[in-house]
Amino acid sequence: MADITETEQELTPPAGTAVLRPGRPADPVASAPGSGEPVPVQNTDAAVDEAGADMAAVASPVDDRVEPDAEPESEAPEPVSPSAIDELSAAKRQQKLRLLLRQCDRVLLLDFNLLAMSSWPDNYSVAVARRRRDLWLFSVTLTGLIFLTGMTGLIPAWVAGGGFGAFVIILLAGVPVIRRLYSGHETYLELIMRRQRLMREARKHIAHLEGEAGLVWQCAQMAEFNSALRSSRFQKLISLSEQRVLARYCVRRQHVRLFLIYMLESEKAYSRLEQAFFDGNQAAIDAGWNSAVAAPEPRA
């Protein structure tokens, strides 16, 4: 051993150093951060195998308390008591009655005397006044012809003068100021003008009652409290009221009287509706259903 040559000493590596062997590549060397000393890097395949094993070990335990595929059970709905159902239906009923009271409260503004038109001249009075007017016109025309004929000399002058005097007297008798001195009857023109005035006031009142929403159409919803509102003779009124043109088509007395009859039936239905509303409130108070108690809307 002592006879080792210098060449063999140079070929023999010192202890603790990496040795290159035939058939195996040298391990890569990396420097550690912050230091200049080289740190050996582990084999990549071995690191991947160790990481996979660690992940499998972590994922292998399964928590028995949580099942990933199991869906959370939905909570069963709580049963609704019959008392709650009755309270809800009573509240809806009271709200409906309250809405009807607010929509149809204009029926209380009805002026019966204005729509009844008690001072409406009847056909007999109009016919008599027309007959008096025709007689007056005939007398004026006849006396005027006698006077004009006397001016031509066909009849005596005294007859023509008498005809002129009669013409003037009859003509003045038709003047309203003089006629009222000897007769209290209205003329045909006055009767016609009174009819037109009454019809104009009635149509104005109908338009006021109808408003923008159509009162007749809204009162038709109270048929539950008065079956007369479902009568077929009122269907035309309801249709015109729904179109907001009822006042425009009321041009005859028959139309106004039909509207008045419908309003009287609506008043009956409204009074019954109001009583049903207050009875429903009292029943809700007695049952302890505070949510079903509704206060009526202020009237127009």
Short mmCIF file of N, CA and C in Angstrom, two decimals, residues 29-39:
data_model
loop_
_atom_site.label_atom_id
_atom_site.label_comp_id
_atom_site.label_asym_id
_atom_site.label_seq_id
_atom_site.Cartn_x
_atom_site.Cartn_y
_atom_site.Cartn_z
N VAL A 29 -26.95 19.35 -9.20
CA VAL A 29 -26.64 20.07 -7.97
C VAL A 29 -27.21 21.46 -8.08
N ALA A 30 -27.96 21.88 -7.05
CA ALA A 30 -28.56 23.25 -7.02
C ALA A 30 -28.12 23.92 -5.75
N SER A 31 -27.99 25.21 -5.81
CA SER A 31 -27.56 25.97 -4.64
C SER A 31 -28.76 26.36 -3.82
N ALA A 32 -28.65 26.32 -2.54
CA ALA A 32 -29.76 26.70 -1.65
C ALA A 32 -29.90 28.20 -1.65
N PRO A 33 -31.14 28.70 -1.57
CA PRO A 33 -31.32 30.16 -1.57
C PRO A 33 -30.69 30.75 -0.33
N GLY A 34 -29.97 31.88 -0.55
CA GLY A 34 -29.34 32.61 0.55
C GLY A 34 -28.00 32.04 0.97
N SER A 35 -27.56 30.97 0.36
CA SER A 35 -26.24 30.40 0.72
C SER A 35 -25.55 29.94 -0.54
N GLY A 36 -24.30 29.88 -0.49
CA GLY A 36 -23.54 29.46 -1.66
C GLY A 36 -23.25 27.99 -1.70
N GLU A 37 -23.70 27.20 -0.69
CA GLU A 37 -23.40 25.78 -0.65
C GLU A 37 -24.33 25.02 -1.57
N PRO A 38 -23.86 24.05 -2.30
CA PRO A 38 -24.70 23.26 -3.20
C PRO A 38 -25.57 22.30 -2.41
N VAL A 39 -26.85 22.14 -2.88
CA VAL A 39 -27.81 21.24 -2.23
C VAL A 39 -28.21 20.20 -3.24
#
